[in-house]
Amino acid sequence: METIAPEVPTQIAATVDLVVPVLGESVTEATVGKWFKQPGDAVETDEPVLELETEKVSLEVNAPSTGTLSEIVAAEGAEVTVGALLGRLAAGAGAVVAPAPIAAPNVSVTVAPSQKSEVPLSPAVRRVVEENDLDPSKITGTGKNGRITKEDALAAAASGTAHRDDPVMTQAPATPAPAAAPPPAPQQESAPAPAAAPQLDDPREERVRMTRLRKMVATRLKAAQNTAAMLTTWNEIDMTEAIALRNRYKDIFEKKHDIKLGFMSIFIKAVCVALKEWPAVNAEIRGDDIVYKNFYDISVAVGSPQGLVVPVIRDADTLNFDEIEKTIKDFGLRARGGTLKVEEMQGGTFTISNGGIFGSLLSAPILNPPQSGILGMHKMQMRPMVMADGSIEARPMMYIALSYDHRIIDGREAVSFLVRVKECIEDPNRIMLIA
């Protein structure tokens, strides 16, 4: 019997596709992080509808028009490329989502599995389903909105209750013959269970999907170790004069520029002085060539809830101290809010990482490819120091580290660079005279 669907309201809204926007230079893939709206929810023009995670930043996809979210095509966790369809909007202030056709009682049994099997699966779940020949419609999802998690799929594979071999498809005359088949069937289907069981989580553990940003950070840092001839040299700085400079001018500086004077701007200016003197530290290897860069775009490592991000201060050598401080503050706020742009984290020539704000006393930073050098700042600590006249004084000391690519930077250059930074911080007047 043919099922007749009820009449759809005559008010039909224009459909607008939500697609993956251009993500930035060299970024072509993203992961659907979170949907802020669900089908049936009203949206306003430019209102965030979902969040995408890329290898560098998280970004929001906004509604191109006012209307109603009518369909989600790419579920949370789905891997998507630029231009891929994410969902659809029924455009217009009065847009409505057309009700789904109501199936007749005699076909309702076949409709439900079909609809459920069309629910998008994450790559991890799809892999388990395909490897174990499972039918998604037979798996009860425990994830958000009933989504099937990897644990659900593994449990189904282990129990042998969700395989695609549906007994309903067996012809009636052949039904008696397979009656004796159930005993060997569990023996065959139990084979994948030992392999799947070790993957199940301990109930005391919590499994959280690694973000695309975190995966890319891991990949890039490991690539730096595998590719560059990375070496680290250390020195220590007496911060007495830098602290005195800051204390002397901090009130005037803040009153005039509405921003506090920090040590990072002093270090950035000192680094620019040293880079101009030792250009190999500001260079990179490109194929068989060494590319020397006569500009100083300083990357500043910033921690965020999504992972480490490294926004770039362009032409830092031309900026005043207040301009650098304001840029750093802006980067920090937007990094924590997840609103940094991809282009703001590309093209740096040298990186500074300040582990001291977290209490690190000494570390060897990893290169940020394709850059050839990174400076690590650390915690200031009062230590007894022997002065030139033989006396001992308690001084605020900071260890600094330069990790560099030994393929293009010699030890002499690396050590001399670090010494010049030390001299500029210990006597800040050098920055004003040399820069």
Coordinates of C-alpha atoms in Angstrom, one line a residue:
M1 CA 0.0 0.0 0.0
E2 CA 1.4 3.4 -0.9
T3 CA 1.9 5.8 2.0
I4 CA 0.6 9.3 1.4
A5 CA 2.3 12.0 3.3
P6 CA 0.3 14.8 4.8
E7 CA 0.2 18.1 2.9
V8 CA 3.1 20.5 3.6
P9 CA 2.2 24.0 4.5
T10 CA 2.2 26.3 1.5
Q11 CA 4.7 28.7 3.1
I12 CA 8.0 27.4 1.7
A13 CA 11.2 29.2 2.5
A14 CA 14.2 29.6 0.3
T15 CA 17.0 27.2 1.2
V16 CA 20.4 28.6 2.0
D17 CA 23.5 26.3 2.2
L18 CA 26.0 26.6 5.1
V19 CA 29.4 25.7 3.7
V20 CA 32.9 25.6 5.0
P21 CA 34.5 29.0 4.4
V22 CA 38.0 29.7 3.2
L23 CA 40.1 28.8 6.2
G24 CA 43.3 30.6 5.3
E25 CA 46.5 30.0 3.5
S26 CA 47.6 26.3 3.4
V27 CA 44.6 25.3 5.6
T28 CA 42.1 23.1 3.7
E29 CA 40.5 20.9 6.3
A30 CA 38.6 21.4 9.5
T31 CA 36.7 19.5 12.1
V32 CA 33.1 20.4 13.1
G33 CA 33.6 21.3 16.8
K34 CA 30.2 22.3 18.1
W35 CA 26.7 23.3 16.7
F36 CA 25.3 26.2 18.6
K37 CA 21.9 25.7 16.9
Q38 CA 19.7 22.6 16.3
P39 CA 17.2 22.0 13.5
G40 CA 14.1 24.2 14.1
D41 CA 16.1 26.9 15.9
A42 CA 15.7 30.4 14.6
V43 CA 18.9 32.3 13.5
E44 CA 19.7 35.9 12.8
T45 CA 22.0 37.2 10.1
D46 CA 25.7 36.9 11.2
E47 CA 24.7 34.9 14.3
P48 CA 27.2 32.1 15.0
V49 CA 25.6 28.7 14.0
L50 CA 28.6 26.4 14.6
E51 CA 32.3 26.2 15.4
L52 CA 35.0 24.7 13.2
E53 CA 38.4 23.6 14.5
T54 CA 41.3 24.0 12.2
E55 CA 45.0 23.1 12.7
K56 CA 45.6 26.7 13.8
V57 CA 42.5 28.2 15.2
S58 CA 38.9 27.7 16.0
L59 CA 36.5 29.8 14.0
E60 CA 32.7 30.4 13.9
V61 CA 30.5 30.0 10.9
N62 CA 27.8 32.7 10.9
A63 CA 24.3 32.6 9.4
P64 CA 24.3 34.3 6.0
S65 CA 20.7 35.4 6.5
T66 CA 17.8 35.3 9.0
G67 CA 15.8 32.2 9.1
T68 CA 15.6 28.7 10.6
L69 CA 18.2 25.9 10.7
S70 CA 16.4 23.2 8.8
E71 CA 19.1 20.5 8.5
I72 CA 22.5 19.5 9.9
V73 CA 24.6 17.7 7.3
A74 CA 28.0 17.5 9.0
A75 CA 27.7 16.3 12.6
E76 CA 30.0 17.3 15.5
G77 CA 33.4 15.6 15.0
A78 CA 33.0 15.3 11.2
E79 CA 36.1 16.1 9.1
V80 CA 35.2 18.6 6.4
T81 CA 37.1 20.5 3.6
V82 CA 36.7 24.0 2.2
G83 CA 33.4 24.4 0.4
A84 CA 31.8 21.3 2.0
L85 CA 28.1 21.4 3.0
L86 CA 27.6 21.8 6.7
G87 CA 23.9 22.4 6.9
R88 CA 20.9 24.2 5.4
L89 CA 18.9 27.2 6.5
A90 CA 15.3 28.0 5.6
A91 CA 15.8 31.7 4.9
G92 CA 13.3 34.4 5.8
A93 CA 11.9 35.7 9.1
G94 CA 8.9 33.5 8.8
A95 CA 10.8 30.4 7.7
V96 CA 9.5 27.1 9.0
V97 CA 10.9 23.6 8.8
A98 CA 8.7 21.4 6.8
P99 CA 7.4 18.5 8.8
A100 CA 8.7 15.1 7.9
P101 CA 6.4 12.7 6.0
I102 CA 4.5 10.4 8.4
A103 CA 4.9 6.8 7.5
A104 CA 2.0 4.4 7.5
P105 CA 2.0 1.7 10.2
N106 CA 2.8 -1.1 7.8
V107 CA 6.1 0.5 6.8
S108 CA 7.2 2.2 10.1
V109 CA 9.4 -0.8 10.9
T110 CA 11.6 -0.2 7.8
V111 CA 11.7 3.6 8.0
A112 CA 13.3 3.9 11.5
P113 CA 16.5 1.9 10.7
S114 CA 16.9 3.7 7.4
Q115 CA 16.7 7.1 9.0
K116 CA 19.1 6.1 11.8
S117 CA 21.7 4.6 9.4
E118 CA 21.8 8.0 7.7
V119 CA 23.0 9.7 10.8
P120 CA 26.6 11.0 10.1
L121 CA 29.3 9.0 11.8
S122 CA 32.6 10.4 13.0
P123 CA 35.7 9.0 11.3
A124 CA 36.6 6.9 14.3
V125 CA 33.1 5.4 14.6
R126 CA 33.0 4.8 10.8
R127 CA 36.3 2.9 11.0
V128 CA 35.0 0.6 13.7
V129 CA 31.7 0.0 11.8
E130 CA 33.5 -0.8 8.6
E131 CA 36.2 -3.0 10.1
N132 CA 33.6 -5.1 12.0
D133 CA 30.8 -5.0 9.3
L134 CA 28.3 -3.4 11.7
D135 CA 24.9 -1.9 10.9
P136 CA 24.7 1.6 12.5
S137 CA 20.9 1.3 12.8
K138 CA 21.3 -1.6 15.3
I139 CA 23.6 0.4 17.6
T140 CA 22.2 2.5 20.4
G141 CA 24.0 5.8 20.6
T142 CA 24.9 7.2 24.0
G143 CA 26.5 10.4 22.7
K144 CA 24.9 13.9 22.4
N145 CA 21.6 13.8 20.6
G146 CA 21.8 10.0 20.4
R147 CA 25.0 10.1 18.3
I148 CA 27.0 6.8 18.2
T149 CA 30.3 7.1 19.9
K150 CA 33.4 5.0 19.3
E151 CA 32.7 3.2 22.6
D152 CA 29.2 2.3 21.5
A153 CA 30.5 0.8 18.2
L154 CA 33.3 -1.2 20.0
A155 CA 30.7 -2.5 22.5
A156 CA 28.5 -3.6 19.7
A157 CA 31.3 -5.3 17.9
A158 CA 32.3 -7.2 21.1
S159 CA 28.7 -8.3 21.8
G160 CA 28.1 -9.4 18.2
T161 CA 24.6 -7.9 18.2
A162 CA 24.9 -5.3 15.4
H163 CA 26.2 -7.1 12.4
R164 CA 24.8 -6.5 9.0
D165 CA 23.6 -10.1 8.4
D166 CA 19.9 -9.5 9.0
P167 CA 17.9 -12.8 9.4
V168 CA 14.8 -11.0 8.0
M169 CA 16.4 -11.2 4.6
T170 CA 16.5 -15.0 4.6
Q171 CA 14.1 -16.8 2.3
A172 CA 11.3 -18.7 4.0
P173 CA 12.2 -22.1 2.6
A174 CA 15.7 -21.8 3.9
T175 CA 14.7 -20.7 7.4
P176 CA 14.7 -24.3 8.9
A177 CA 18.1 -25.1 7.6
P178 CA 19.9 -22.2 9.4
A179 CA 18.3 -23.2 12.7
A180 CA 21.4 -25.2 13.6
A181 CA 23.7 -22.2 12.6
P182 CA 23.4 -20.2 15.8
P183 CA 26.0 -22.3 17.8
P184 CA 28.9 -21.7 15.3
A185 CA 27.9 -18.1 14.6
P186 CA 29.0 -16.8 18.0
Q187 CA 32.3 -18.6 17.6
Q188 CA 32.9 -16.8 14.3
E189 CA 31.7 -13.4 15.5
S190 CA 33.6 -13.6 18.8
A191 CA 36.9 -13.5 17.0
P192 CA 37.1 -9.6 16.7
A193 CA 36.1 -9.3 20.4
P194 CA 39.7 -9.9 21.9
A195 CA 41.1 -7.2 19.5
A196 CA 38.4 -4.7 20.4
A197 CA 38.3 -5.3 24.1
P198 CA 41.7 -3.7 24.9
Q199 CA 40.5 -0.5 23.2
L200 CA 37.6 -0.1 25.7
D201 CA 38.2 2.6 28.3
D202 CA 38.6 1.9 32.0
P203 CA 35.4 3.3 33.6
R204 CA 37.6 5.6 35.7
E205 CA 39.1 7.2 32.6
E206 CA 37.7 10.1 30.5
R207 CA 38.2 10.1 26.8
V208 CA 38.3 13.5 25.1
R209 CA 38.7 13.9 21.3
M210 CA 42.0 15.7 20.4
T211 CA 41.3 18.9 18.7
R212 CA 42.6 19.6 15.2
L213 CA 44.7 22.4 16.6
R214 CA 46.2 20.1 19.2
K215 CA 47.0 17.4 16.6
M216 CA 48.6 20.0 14.3
V217 CA 50.8 21.4 17.2
A218 CA 51.9 17.8 17.9
T219 CA 52.7 17.1 14.3
R220 CA 54.6 20.4 13.7
L221 CA 56.7 20.1 16.9
K222 CA 57.6 16.5 16.1
A223 CA 58.5 17.5 12.6
A224 CA 60.8 20.1 13.9
Q225 CA 62.6 17.5 16.0
N226 CA 62.9 15.1 13.0
T227 CA 63.9 17.7 10.4
A228 CA 66.1 20.4 12.1
A229 CA 69.5 19.9 13.6
M230 CA 68.1 21.4 16.8
L231 CA 70.5 22.6 19.5
T232 CA 70.0 24.7 22.6
T233 CA 72.3 27.2 24.3
W234 CA 71.6 28.9 27.7
N235 CA 72.6 32.1 29.5
E236 CA 71.3 34.0 32.4
I237 CA 70.2 37.6 32.8
D238 CA 70.5 40.0 35.8
M239 CA 67.1 41.6 35.6
T240 CA 68.0 44.4 38.1
E241 CA 68.1 47.2 35.5
A242 CA 65.1 46.1 33.6
I243 CA 63.1 46.0 36.8
A244 CA 64.4 49.5 37.7
L245 CA 63.4 50.8 34.3
R246 CA 59.9 49.4 34.6
N247 CA 59.4 50.7 38.1
R248 CA 60.8 54.1 37.1
Y249 CA 58.4 54.7 34.2
K250 CA 55.4 52.3 34.8
D251 CA 53.1 54.9 36.2
I252 CA 53.8 57.5 33.6
F253 CA 53.7 54.9 30.9
E254 CA 50.3 53.5 32.0
K255 CA 48.8 57.0 32.4
K256 CA 49.9 58.0 28.9
H257 CA 49.3 54.8 26.9
D258 CA 46.5 53.2 29.1
I259 CA 48.6 49.9 29.1
K260 CA 51.0 48.5 31.6
L261 CA 54.7 48.3 30.8
G262 CA 55.8 44.7 30.8
F263 CA 59.0 42.8 30.3
M264 CA 57.9 41.2 27.0
S265 CA 58.1 44.4 25.1
I266 CA 61.7 45.0 26.4
F267 CA 62.7 41.4 25.3
I268 CA 61.1 41.9 21.9
K269 CA 63.0 45.1 21.2
A270 CA 66.2 43.4 22.5
V271 CA 65.6 40.4 20.2
C272 CA 65.2 42.7 17.2
V273 CA 68.5 44.4 18.0
A274 CA 70.2 40.9 18.2
L275 CA 68.5 39.6 15.0
K276 CA 69.8 42.6 13.0
E277 CA 73.3 41.8 14.1
W278 CA 73.0 38.0 13.6
P279 CA 70.7 37.6 10.5
A280 CA 71.1 33.8 10.3
V281 CA 69.0 33.5 13.4
N282 CA 66.2 35.3 11.5
A283 CA 66.6 33.1 8.4
E284 CA 65.0 29.9 7.2
I285 CA 65.9 27.0 4.9
R286 CA 63.8 26.8 1.8
G287 CA 64.8 23.9 -0.4
D288 CA 68.5 24.2 -1.0
D289 CA 68.5 27.9 -0.2
I290 CA 68.9 29.9 2.9
V291 CA 66.4 32.8 2.9
Y292 CA 67.5 35.8 4.9
K293 CA 64.7 38.1 6.0
N294 CA 65.2 41.8 6.3
F295 CA 62.1 42.2 8.4
Y296 CA 61.3 41.2 12.0
D297 CA 57.9 39.6 12.5
I298 CA 58.1 38.2 16.0
S299 CA 55.9 35.3 16.9
V300 CA 54.7 35.2 20.6
A301 CA 53.7 31.9 22.0
V302 CA 50.3 32.2 23.8
G303 CA 48.5 29.5 25.7
S304 CA 44.7 29.1 25.0
P305 CA 42.0 26.6 26.0
Q306 CA 42.4 25.1 22.5
G307 CA 46.1 24.7 22.8
L308 CA 49.3 26.7 22.0
V309 CA 48.9 29.4 19.4
V310 CA 51.6 31.7 18.1
P311 CA 50.3 35.1 16.8
V312 CA 52.8 37.3 15.0
I313 CA 53.8 40.9 15.8
R314 CA 54.5 42.4 12.4
D315 CA 57.6 44.7 12.0
A316 CA 58.2 44.6 15.7
D317 CA 61.4 46.6 15.3
T318 CA 59.4 49.6 14.1
L319 CA 56.9 49.6 16.9
N320 CA 57.0 51.6 20.2
F321 CA 56.9 49.8 23.5
D322 CA 53.2 50.8 24.0
E323 CA 52.3 49.4 20.6
I324 CA 53.9 46.1 21.4
E325 CA 52.2 45.8 24.8
K326 CA 48.8 46.6 23.3
T327 CA 49.3 44.0 20.6
I328 CA 50.3 41.4 23.1
K329 CA 47.4 42.1 25.3
D330 CA 45.0 41.9 22.3
F331 CA 46.5 38.6 21.2
G332 CA 46.1 37.1 24.7
L333 CA 42.5 38.1 25.1
R334 CA 41.5 36.9 21.6
A335 CA 43.5 33.6 22.0
R336 CA 41.5 32.8 25.1
G337 CA 38.3 33.7 23.3
G338 CA 39.2 31.7 20.3
T339 CA 38.8 34.6 17.9
L340 CA 42.4 34.9 16.5
K341 CA 42.5 34.9 12.7
V342 CA 44.6 32.4 10.8
E343 CA 46.5 35.0 9.0
E344 CA 47.6 36.5 12.3
M345 CA 49.6 33.3 13.0
Q346 CA 51.4 33.0 9.7
G347 CA 54.8 34.3 8.5
G348 CA 56.7 34.9 11.7
T349 CA 60.5 35.0 11.5
F350 CA 61.4 34.3 15.1
T351 CA 59.5 33.1 18.2
I352 CA 59.6 34.1 21.9
S353 CA 58.1 31.8 24.4
N354 CA 57.7 32.8 28.1
G355 CA 57.4 29.7 30.2
G356 CA 58.2 31.9 33.3
I357 CA 54.7 33.0 33.6
F358 CA 53.8 29.4 34.5
G359 CA 56.7 29.1 36.9
S360 CA 59.2 27.3 34.6
L361 CA 62.8 27.9 35.8
L362 CA 64.6 26.2 32.8
S363 CA 63.6 24.6 29.6
A364 CA 64.7 23.9 26.0
P365 CA 62.0 25.3 23.6
I366 CA 61.2 23.5 20.4
L367 CA 61.5 25.3 17.1
N368 CA 58.5 26.7 15.3
P369 CA 59.1 25.6 11.7
P370 CA 60.1 26.9 9.3
Q371 CA 61.8 29.4 11.7
S372 CA 65.3 28.7 12.7
G373 CA 65.4 30.1 16.2
I374 CA 63.2 30.4 19.3
L375 CA 64.0 32.2 22.6
G376 CA 62.7 30.8 25.9
M377 CA 62.2 33.1 28.8
H378 CA 61.9 31.8 32.3
K379 CA 60.9 32.7 35.9
M380 CA 62.8 35.4 37.7
Q381 CA 64.3 34.2 40.9
M382 CA 66.5 35.9 43.6
R383 CA 69.8 34.2 43.6
P384 CA 73.2 35.0 45.3
M385 CA 75.6 36.4 42.7
V386 CA 79.3 37.2 43.0
M387 CA 79.8 40.8 41.8
A388 CA 82.8 42.3 40.0
D389 CA 84.3 43.5 43.3
G390 CA 84.0 40.0 44.9
S391 CA 81.0 40.9 47.0
I392 CA 77.9 38.7 47.0
E393 CA 74.5 40.2 46.4
A394 CA 71.0 38.8 46.0
R395 CA 70.0 39.5 42.4
P396 CA 66.8 38.8 40.3
M397 CA 68.1 36.4 37.8
M398 CA 66.4 34.8 34.8
Y399 CA 67.6 31.9 32.7
I400 CA 67.1 32.3 28.9
A401 CA 67.5 29.6 26.2
L402 CA 68.0 29.8 22.5
S403 CA 67.0 26.7 20.5
Y404 CA 68.3 27.0 16.9
D405 CA 68.7 25.0 13.7
H406 CA 72.4 24.1 13.6
R407 CA 72.1 23.5 9.8
I408 CA 72.3 27.3 9.2
I409 CA 73.2 28.8 12.6
D410 CA 76.7 28.1 13.9
G411 CA 77.4 27.9 17.6
R412 CA 79.3 31.2 17.5
E413 CA 76.3 33.0 16.0
A414 CA 73.9 31.4 18.5
V415 CA 75.9 32.2 21.6
S416 CA 76.7 35.7 20.4
F417 CA 73.0 36.3 19.7
L418 CA 72.1 35.3 23.2
V419 CA 74.8 37.4 24.7
R420 CA 73.5 40.5 22.8
V421 CA 70.0 39.9 24.2
K422 CA 71.5 39.6 27.7
E423 CA 73.4 42.8 27.3
C424 CA 70.4 44.7 26.0
I425 CA 68.2 43.6 29.0
E426 CA 70.9 44.2 31.6
D427 CA 71.5 47.7 30.1
P428 CA 68.2 48.8 28.5
N429 CA 69.8 52.0 27.2
R430 CA 71.5 49.8 24.5
I431 CA 68.1 49.2 23.0
M432 CA 67.5 53.0 22.6
L433 CA 71.0 53.6 21.2
I434 CA 71.3 50.6 18.8
A435 CA 67.7 50.0 17.6

